[in-house]
Coordinates of N, CA, C and O in Angstrom, one line a residue:
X87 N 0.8 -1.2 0.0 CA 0.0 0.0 0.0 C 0.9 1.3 0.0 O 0.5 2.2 -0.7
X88 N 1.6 1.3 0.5 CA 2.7 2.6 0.9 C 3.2 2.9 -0.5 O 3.2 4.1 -0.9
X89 N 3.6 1.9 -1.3 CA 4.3 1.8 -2.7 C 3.1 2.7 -3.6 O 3.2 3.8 -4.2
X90 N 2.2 1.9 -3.4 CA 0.9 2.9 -4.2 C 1.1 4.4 -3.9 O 1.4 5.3 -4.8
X91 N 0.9 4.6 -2.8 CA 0.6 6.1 -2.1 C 2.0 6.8 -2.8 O 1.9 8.0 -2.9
X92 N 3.1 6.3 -3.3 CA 4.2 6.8 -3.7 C 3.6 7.6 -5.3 O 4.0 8.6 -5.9
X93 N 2.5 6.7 -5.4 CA 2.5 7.4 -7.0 C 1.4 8.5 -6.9 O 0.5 8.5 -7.7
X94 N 1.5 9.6 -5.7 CA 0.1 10.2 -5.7 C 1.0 11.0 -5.9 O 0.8 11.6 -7.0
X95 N 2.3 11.5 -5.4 CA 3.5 12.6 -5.6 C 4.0 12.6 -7.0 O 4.1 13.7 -7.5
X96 N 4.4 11.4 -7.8 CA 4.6 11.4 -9.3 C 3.9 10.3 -10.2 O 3.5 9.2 -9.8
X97 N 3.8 10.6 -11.2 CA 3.0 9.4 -12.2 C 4.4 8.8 -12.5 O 4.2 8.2 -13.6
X98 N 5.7 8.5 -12.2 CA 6.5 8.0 -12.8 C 7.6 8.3 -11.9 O 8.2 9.3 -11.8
X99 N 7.9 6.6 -11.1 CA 8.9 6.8 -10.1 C 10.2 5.5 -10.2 O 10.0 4.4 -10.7
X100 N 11.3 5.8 -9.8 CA 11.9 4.7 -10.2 C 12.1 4.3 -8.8 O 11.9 4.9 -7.8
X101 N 12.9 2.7 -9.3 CA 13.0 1.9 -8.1 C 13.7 2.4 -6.9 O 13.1 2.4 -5.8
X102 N 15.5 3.3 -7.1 CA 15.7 3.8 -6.0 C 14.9 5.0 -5.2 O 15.1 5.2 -3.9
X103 N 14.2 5.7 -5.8 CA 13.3 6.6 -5.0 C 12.0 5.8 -4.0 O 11.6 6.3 -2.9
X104 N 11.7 4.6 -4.6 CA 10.8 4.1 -3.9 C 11.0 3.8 -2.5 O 10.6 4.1 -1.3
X105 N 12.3 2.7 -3.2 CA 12.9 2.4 -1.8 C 13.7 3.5 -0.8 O 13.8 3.4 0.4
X106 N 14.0 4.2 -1.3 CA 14.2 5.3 -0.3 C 12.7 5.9 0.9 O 12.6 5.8 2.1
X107 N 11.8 6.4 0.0 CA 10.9 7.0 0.2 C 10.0 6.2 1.2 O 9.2 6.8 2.0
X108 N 10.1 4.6 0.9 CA 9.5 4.8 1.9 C 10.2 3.8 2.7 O 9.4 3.4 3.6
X109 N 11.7 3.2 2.7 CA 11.5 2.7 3.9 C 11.9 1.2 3.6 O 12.6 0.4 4.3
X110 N 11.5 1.0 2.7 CA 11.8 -1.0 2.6 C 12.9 -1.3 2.0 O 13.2 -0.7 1.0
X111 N 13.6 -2.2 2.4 CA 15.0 -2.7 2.3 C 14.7 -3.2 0.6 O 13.6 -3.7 0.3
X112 N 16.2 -3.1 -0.7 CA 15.2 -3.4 -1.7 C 14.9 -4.3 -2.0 O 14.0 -4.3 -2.8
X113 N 15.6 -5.9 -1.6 CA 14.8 -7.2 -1.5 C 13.3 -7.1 -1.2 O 12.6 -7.9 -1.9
X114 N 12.7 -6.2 0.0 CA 11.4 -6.5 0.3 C 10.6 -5.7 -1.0 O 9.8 -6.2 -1.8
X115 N 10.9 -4.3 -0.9 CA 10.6 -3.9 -2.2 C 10.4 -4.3 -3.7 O 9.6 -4.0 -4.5
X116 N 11.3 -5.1 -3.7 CA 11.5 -5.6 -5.0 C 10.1 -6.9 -5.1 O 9.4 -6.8 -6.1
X117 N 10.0 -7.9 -4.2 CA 8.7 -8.7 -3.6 C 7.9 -7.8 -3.8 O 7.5 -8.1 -5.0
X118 N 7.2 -6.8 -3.3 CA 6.1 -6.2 -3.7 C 5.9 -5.6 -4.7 O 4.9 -5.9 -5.4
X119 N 6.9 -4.5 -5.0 CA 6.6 -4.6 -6.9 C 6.5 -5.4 -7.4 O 5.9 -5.1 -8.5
X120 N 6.7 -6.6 -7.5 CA 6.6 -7.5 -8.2 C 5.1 -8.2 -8.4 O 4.4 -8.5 -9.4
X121 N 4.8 -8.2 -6.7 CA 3.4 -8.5 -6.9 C 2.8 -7.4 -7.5 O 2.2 -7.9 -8.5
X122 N 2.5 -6.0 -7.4 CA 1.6 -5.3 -8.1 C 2.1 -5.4 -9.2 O 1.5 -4.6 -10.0
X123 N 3.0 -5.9 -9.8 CA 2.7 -5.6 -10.8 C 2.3 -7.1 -12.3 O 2.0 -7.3 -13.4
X124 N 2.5 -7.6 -11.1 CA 2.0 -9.2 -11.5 C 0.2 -8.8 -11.4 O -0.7 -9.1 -12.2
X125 N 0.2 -8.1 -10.1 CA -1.4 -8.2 -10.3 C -2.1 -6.9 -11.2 O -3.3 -6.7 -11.1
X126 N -1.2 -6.1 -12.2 CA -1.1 -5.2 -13.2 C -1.6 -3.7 -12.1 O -2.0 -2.7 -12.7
X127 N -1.5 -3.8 -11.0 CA -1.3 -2.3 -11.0 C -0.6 -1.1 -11.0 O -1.1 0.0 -10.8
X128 N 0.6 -1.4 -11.3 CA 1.9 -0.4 -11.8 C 2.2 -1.6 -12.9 O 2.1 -2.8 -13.1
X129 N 2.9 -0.3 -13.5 CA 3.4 -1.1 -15.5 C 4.9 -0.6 -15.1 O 4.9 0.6 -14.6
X130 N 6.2 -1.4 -15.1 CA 7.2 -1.4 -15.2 C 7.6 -0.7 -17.0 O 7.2 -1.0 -18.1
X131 N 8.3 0.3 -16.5 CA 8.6 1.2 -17.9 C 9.9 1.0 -18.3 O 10.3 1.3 -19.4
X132 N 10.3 0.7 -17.5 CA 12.3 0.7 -18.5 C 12.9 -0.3 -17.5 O 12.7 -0.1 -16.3
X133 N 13.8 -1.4 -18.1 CA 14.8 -2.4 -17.7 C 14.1 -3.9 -17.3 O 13.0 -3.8 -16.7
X134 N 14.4 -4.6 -17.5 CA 13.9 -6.3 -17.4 C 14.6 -6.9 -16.7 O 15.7 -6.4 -16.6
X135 N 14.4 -8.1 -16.1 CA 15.3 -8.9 -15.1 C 14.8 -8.3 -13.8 O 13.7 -7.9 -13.3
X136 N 16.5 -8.5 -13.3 CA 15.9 -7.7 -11.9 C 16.1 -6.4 -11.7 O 16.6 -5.8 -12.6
X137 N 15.8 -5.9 -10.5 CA 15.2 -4.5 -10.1 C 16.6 -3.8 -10.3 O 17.5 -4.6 -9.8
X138 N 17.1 -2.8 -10.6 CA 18.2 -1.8 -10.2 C 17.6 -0.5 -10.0 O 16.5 -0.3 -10.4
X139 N 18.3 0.6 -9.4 CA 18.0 2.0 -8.9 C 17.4 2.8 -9.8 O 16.6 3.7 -9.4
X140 N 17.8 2.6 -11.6 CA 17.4 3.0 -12.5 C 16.1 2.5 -12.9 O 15.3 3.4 -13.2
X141 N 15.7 1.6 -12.9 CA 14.6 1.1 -13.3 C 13.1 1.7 -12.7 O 12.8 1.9 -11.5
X142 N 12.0 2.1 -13.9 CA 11.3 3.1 -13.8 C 9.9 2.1 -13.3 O 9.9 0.9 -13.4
X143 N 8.7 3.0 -12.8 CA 7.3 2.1 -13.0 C 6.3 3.2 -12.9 O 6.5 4.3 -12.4
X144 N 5.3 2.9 -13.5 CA 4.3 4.5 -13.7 C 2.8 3.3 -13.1 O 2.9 2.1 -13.1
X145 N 1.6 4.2 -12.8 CA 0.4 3.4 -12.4 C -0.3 3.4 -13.5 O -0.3 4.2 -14.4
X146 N -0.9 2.1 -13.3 CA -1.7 1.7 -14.4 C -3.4 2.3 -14.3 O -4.5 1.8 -13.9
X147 N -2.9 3.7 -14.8 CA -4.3 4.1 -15.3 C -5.7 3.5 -15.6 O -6.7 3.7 -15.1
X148 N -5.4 2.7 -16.5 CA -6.3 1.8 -17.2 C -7.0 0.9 -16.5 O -8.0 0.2 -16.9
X149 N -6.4 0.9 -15.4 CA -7.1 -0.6 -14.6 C -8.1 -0.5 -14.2 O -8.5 0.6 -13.7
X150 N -8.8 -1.6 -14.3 CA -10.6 -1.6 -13.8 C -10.7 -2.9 -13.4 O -10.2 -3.9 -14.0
X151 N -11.5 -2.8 -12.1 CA -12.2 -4.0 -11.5 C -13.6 -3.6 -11.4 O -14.1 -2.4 -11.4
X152 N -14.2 -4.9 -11.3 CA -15.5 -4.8 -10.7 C -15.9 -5.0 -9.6 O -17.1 -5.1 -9.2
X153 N -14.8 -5.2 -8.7 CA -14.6 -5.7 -7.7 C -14.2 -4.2 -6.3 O -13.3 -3.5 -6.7
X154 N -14.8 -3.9 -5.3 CA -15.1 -2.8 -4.8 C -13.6 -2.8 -3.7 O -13.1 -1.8 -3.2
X155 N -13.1 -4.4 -3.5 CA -12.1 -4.4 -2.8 C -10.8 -5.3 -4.0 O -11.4 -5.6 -5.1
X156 N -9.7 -5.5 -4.0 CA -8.8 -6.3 -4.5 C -8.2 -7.1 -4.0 O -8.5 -7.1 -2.8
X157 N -7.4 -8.1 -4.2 CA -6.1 -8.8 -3.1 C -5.1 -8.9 -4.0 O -5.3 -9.6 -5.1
X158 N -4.1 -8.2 -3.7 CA -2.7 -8.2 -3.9 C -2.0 -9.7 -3.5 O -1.6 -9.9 -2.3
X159 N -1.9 -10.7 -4.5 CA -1.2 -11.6 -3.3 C 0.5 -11.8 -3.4 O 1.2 -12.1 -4.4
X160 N 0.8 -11.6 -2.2 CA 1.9 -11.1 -1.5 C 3.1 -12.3 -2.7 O 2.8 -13.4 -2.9
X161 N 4.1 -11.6 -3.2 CA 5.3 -12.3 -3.3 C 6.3 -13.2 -2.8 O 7.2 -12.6 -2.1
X162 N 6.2 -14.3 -2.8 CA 6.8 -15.0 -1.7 C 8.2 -14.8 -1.9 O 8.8 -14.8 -2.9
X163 N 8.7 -14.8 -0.6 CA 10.5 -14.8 -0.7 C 11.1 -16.0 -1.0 O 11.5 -16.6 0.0
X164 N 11.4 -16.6 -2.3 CA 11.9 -17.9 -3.2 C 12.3 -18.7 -1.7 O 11.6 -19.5 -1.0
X165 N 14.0 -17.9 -1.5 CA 14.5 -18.7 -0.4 C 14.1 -19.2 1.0 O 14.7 -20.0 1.7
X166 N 12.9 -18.5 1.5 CA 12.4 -18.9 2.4 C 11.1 -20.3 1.8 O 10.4 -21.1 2.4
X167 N 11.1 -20.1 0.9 CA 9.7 -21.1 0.1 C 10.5 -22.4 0.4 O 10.3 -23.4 1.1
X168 N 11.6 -22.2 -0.4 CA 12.7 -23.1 -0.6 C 12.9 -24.1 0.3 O 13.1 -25.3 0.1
X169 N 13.0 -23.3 1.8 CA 13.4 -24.0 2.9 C 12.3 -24.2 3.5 O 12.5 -25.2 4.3
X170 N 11.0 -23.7 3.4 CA 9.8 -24.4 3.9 C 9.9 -26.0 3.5 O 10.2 -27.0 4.2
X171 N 9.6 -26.0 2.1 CA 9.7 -27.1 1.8 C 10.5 -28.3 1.9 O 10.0 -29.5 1.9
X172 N 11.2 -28.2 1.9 CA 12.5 -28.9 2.6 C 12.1 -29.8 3.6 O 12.0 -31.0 3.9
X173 N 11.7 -28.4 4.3 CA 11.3 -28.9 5.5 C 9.9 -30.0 6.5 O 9.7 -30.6 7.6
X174 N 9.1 -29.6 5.1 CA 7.7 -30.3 5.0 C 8.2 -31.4 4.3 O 7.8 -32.5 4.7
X175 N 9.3 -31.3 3.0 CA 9.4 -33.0 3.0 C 9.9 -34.0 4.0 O 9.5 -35.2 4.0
X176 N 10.5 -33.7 4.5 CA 11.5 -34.4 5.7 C 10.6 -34.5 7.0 O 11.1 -35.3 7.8
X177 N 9.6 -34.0 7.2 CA 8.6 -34.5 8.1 C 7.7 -35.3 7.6 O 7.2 -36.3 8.2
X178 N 7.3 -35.1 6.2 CA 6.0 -36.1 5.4 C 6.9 -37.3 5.3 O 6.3 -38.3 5.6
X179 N 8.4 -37.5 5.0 CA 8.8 -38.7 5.3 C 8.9 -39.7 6.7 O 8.6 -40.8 6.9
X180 N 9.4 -38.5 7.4 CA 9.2 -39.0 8.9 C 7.8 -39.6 9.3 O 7.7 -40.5 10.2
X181 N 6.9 -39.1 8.6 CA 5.3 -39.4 9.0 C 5.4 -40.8 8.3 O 4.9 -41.8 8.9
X182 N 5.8 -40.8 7.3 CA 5.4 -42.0 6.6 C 6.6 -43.2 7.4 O 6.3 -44.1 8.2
X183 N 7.3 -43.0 7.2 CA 7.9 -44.2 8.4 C 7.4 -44.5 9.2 O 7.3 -45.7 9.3
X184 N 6.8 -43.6 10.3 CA 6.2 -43.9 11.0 C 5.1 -44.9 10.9 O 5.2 -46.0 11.4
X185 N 4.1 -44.6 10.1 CA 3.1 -45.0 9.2 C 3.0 -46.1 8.9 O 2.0 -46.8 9.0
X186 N 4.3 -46.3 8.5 CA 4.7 -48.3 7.9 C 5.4 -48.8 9.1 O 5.0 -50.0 9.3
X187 N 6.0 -48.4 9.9 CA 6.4 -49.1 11.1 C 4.8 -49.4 11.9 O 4.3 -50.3 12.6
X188 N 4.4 -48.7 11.6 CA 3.1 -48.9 12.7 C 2.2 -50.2 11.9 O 1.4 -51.0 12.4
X189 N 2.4 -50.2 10.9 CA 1.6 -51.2 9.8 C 2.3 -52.4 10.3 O 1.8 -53.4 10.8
X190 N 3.7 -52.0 10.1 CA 3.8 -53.4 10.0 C 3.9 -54.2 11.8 O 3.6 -55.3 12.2
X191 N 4.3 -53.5 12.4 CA 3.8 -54.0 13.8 C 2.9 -54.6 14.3 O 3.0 -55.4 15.3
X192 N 1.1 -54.2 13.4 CA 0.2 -54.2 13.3 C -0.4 -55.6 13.2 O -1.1 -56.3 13.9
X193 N 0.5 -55.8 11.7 CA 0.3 -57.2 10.6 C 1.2 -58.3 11.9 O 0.7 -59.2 12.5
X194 N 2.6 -57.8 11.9 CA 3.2 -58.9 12.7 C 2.9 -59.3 14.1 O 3.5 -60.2 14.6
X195 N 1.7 -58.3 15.0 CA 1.2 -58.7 15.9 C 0.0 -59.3 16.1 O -0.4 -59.7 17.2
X196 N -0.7 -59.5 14.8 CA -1.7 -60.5 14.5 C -1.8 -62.0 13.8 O -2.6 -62.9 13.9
X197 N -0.4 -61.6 13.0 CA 0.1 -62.7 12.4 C 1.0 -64.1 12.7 O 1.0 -65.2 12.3
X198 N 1.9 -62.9 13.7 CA 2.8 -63.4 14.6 C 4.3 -64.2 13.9 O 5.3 -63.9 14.4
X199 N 4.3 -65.0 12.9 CA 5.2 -64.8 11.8 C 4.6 -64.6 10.2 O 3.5 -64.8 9.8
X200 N 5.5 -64.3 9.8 CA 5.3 -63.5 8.3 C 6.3 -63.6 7.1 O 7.0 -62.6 7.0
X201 N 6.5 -64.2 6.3 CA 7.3 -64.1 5.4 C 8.1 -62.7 4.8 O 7.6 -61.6 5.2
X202 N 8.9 -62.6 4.2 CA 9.1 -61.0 3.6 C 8.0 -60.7 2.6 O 7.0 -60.0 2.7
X203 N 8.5 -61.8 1.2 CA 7.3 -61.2 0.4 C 5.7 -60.8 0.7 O 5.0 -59.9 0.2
X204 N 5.3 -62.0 2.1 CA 3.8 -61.4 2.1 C 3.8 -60.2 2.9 O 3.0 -59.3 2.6
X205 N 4.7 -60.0 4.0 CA 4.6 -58.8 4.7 C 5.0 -57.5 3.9 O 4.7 -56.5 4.4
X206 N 5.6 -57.5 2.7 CA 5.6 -56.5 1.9 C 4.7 -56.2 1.6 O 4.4 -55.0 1.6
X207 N 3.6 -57.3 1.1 CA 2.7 -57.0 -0.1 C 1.5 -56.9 1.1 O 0.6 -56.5 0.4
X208 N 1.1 -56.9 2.1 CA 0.0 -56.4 2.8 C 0.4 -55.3 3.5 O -0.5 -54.8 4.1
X209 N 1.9 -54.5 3.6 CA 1.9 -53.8 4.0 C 2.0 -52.4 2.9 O 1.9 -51.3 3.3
X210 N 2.4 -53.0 1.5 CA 1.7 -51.7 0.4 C 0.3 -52.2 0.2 O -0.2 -51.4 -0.5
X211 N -0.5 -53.2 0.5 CA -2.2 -53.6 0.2 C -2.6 -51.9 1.1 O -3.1 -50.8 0.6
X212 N -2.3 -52.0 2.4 CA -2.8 -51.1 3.7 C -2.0 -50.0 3.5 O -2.5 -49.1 4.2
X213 N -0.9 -49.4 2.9 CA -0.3 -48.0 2.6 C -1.1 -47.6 1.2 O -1.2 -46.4 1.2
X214 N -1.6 -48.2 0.2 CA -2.0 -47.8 -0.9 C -3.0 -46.8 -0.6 O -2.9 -45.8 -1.3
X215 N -4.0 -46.7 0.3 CA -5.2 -45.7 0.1 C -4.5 -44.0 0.5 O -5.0 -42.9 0.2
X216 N -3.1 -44.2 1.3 CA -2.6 -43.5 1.7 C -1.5 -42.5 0.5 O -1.7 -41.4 -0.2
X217 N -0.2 -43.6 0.7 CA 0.1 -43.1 -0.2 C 1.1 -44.3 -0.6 O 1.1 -45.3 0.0
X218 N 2.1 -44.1 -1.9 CA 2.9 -45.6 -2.7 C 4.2 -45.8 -1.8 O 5.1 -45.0 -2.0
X219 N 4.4 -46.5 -1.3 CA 5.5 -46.4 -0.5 C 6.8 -47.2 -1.2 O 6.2 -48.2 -1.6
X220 N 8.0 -47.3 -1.4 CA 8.8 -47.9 -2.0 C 9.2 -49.1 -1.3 O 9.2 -49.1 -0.1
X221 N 9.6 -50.4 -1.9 CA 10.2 -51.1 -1.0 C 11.4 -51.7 -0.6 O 11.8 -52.7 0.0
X222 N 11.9 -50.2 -1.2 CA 13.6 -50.7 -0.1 C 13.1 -49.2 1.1 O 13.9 -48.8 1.9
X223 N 11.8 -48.5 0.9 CA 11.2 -48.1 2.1 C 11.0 -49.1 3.1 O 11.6 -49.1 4.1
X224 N 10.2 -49.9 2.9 CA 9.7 -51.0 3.8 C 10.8 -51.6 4.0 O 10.5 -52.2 5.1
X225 N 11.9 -51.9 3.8 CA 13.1 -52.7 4.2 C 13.8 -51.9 5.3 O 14.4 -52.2 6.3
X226 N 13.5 -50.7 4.7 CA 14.4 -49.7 6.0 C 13.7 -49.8 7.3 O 14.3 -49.7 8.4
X227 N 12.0 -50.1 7.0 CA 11.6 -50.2 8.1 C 11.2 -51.1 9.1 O 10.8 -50.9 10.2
X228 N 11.5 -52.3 8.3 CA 11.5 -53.7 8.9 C 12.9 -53.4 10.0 O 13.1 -53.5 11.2
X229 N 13.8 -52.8 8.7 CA 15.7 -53.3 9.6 C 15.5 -52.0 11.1 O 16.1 -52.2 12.2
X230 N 14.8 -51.1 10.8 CA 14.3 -50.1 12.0 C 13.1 -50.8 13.4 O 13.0 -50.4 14.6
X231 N 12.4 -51.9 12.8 CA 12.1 -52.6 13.6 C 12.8 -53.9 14.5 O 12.3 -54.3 15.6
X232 N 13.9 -54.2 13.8 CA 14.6 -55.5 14.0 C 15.5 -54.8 15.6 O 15.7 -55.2 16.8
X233 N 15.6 -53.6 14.8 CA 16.9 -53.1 15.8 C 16.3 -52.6 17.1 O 17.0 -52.7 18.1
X234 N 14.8 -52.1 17.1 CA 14.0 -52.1 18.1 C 13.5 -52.8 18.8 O 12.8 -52.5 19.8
X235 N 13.7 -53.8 18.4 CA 13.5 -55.4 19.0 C 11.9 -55.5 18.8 O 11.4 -56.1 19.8
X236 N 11.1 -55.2 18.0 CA 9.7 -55.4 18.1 C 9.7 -57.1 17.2 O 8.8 -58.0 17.3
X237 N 10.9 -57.1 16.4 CA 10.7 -57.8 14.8 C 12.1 -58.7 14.7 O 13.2 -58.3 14.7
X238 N 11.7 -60.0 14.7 CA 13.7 -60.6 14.7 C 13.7 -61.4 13.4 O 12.6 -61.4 12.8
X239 N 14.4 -62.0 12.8 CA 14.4 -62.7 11.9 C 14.4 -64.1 12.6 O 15.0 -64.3 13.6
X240 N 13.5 -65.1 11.9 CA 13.7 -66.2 12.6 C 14.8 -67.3 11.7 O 14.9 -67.5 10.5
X241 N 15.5 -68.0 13.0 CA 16.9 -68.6 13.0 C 17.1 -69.7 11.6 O 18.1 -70.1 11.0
X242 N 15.9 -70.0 11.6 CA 15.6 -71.8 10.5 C 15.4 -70.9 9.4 O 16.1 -71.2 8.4
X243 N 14.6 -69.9 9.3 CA 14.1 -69.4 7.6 C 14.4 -67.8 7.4 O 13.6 -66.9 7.7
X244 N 16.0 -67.6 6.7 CA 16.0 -66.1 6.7 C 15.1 -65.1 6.7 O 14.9 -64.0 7.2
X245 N 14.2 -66.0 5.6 CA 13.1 -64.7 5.4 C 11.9 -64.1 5.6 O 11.1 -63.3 5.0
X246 N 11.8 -64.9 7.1 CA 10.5 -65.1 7.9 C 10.7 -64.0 8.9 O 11.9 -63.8 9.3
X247 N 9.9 -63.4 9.3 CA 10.0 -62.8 10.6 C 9.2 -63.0 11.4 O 8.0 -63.3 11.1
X248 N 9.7 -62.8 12.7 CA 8.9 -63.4 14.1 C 8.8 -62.0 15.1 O 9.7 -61.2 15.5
X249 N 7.4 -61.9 15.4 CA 6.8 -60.8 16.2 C 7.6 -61.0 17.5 O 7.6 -62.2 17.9
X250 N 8.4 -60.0 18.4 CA 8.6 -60.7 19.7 C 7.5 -60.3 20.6 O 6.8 -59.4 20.2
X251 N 7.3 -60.7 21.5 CA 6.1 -60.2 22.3 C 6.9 -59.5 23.8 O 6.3 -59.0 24.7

């Protein structure tokens, strides 16, 4: 809003006057021009890329809504997006381990022993509505149960597993 109010003083201001005038560091500035003008209410008049001190913007006259209010929506700062995410995958993983550890605990506490191949295959039957899980996922999470002692291999058939109680 502040950025707008800049163009009541001139129809035609450039980037270092903005940022001077009013205040915002020009990374943040640069974010918000960007959105207005993504959402066309200032027309960027001279230079492309990114922002420098030279680079001009005039208000867009022309603009019409029918709309009595607007929403500007805000420019996200890339590098913080960047690291959100990151950080939401690495928990949706965590979740999902979880997920399959708990599955398969489930299966081998009702089953009591289990083969590999079937306990793979009932434990993507019961992750499918969820989501596709891989199965050197599921392997990670068997060998994460083994070590927890919930899950051992039994002695006669490598590839059986026995629930401990």
């Amino acid at each position: 809003m502040v950025i707008l109010l800049q163009f009541n003083a001139a129809p035609r201001l450039a980037f270092g006057i903005m940022c001077r005038a009013t205040g915002l560091p020009p990374a943040e500035a640069a974010r918000n021009i960007t959105a207005l003008c993504e959402a066309r209410l200032i027309i960027r008049t001279s230079g492309a890329g990114s922002f420098t001190e030279s680079n001009e913007f005039t208000i867009n006259d022309s603009y019409a809504s029918r709309r009595l209010k607007i929403k500007v929506p805000a420019a996200a700062d890339r590098g913080a997006v960047a690291a959100d995410t990151g950080a939401t995958y690495r928990r949706v993983d965590e979740d999902r381990k979880l997920f399959l550890q708990a599955t398969i605990v489930r299966l081998m506490k009702t089953r009591k022993r289990m083969k590999h191949e079937a306990l793979v295959s009932e434990v993507l039957g019961q992750a499918q509505g969820r989501f596709r899980p891989s199965i050197s996922l599921i392997k990670k999470c068997i060998e994460a149960l083994i070590d927890k002692e919930f899950v051992r291999r039994d002695e006669a058939e490598s590839d059986t597993y026995v629930y401990i109680t």
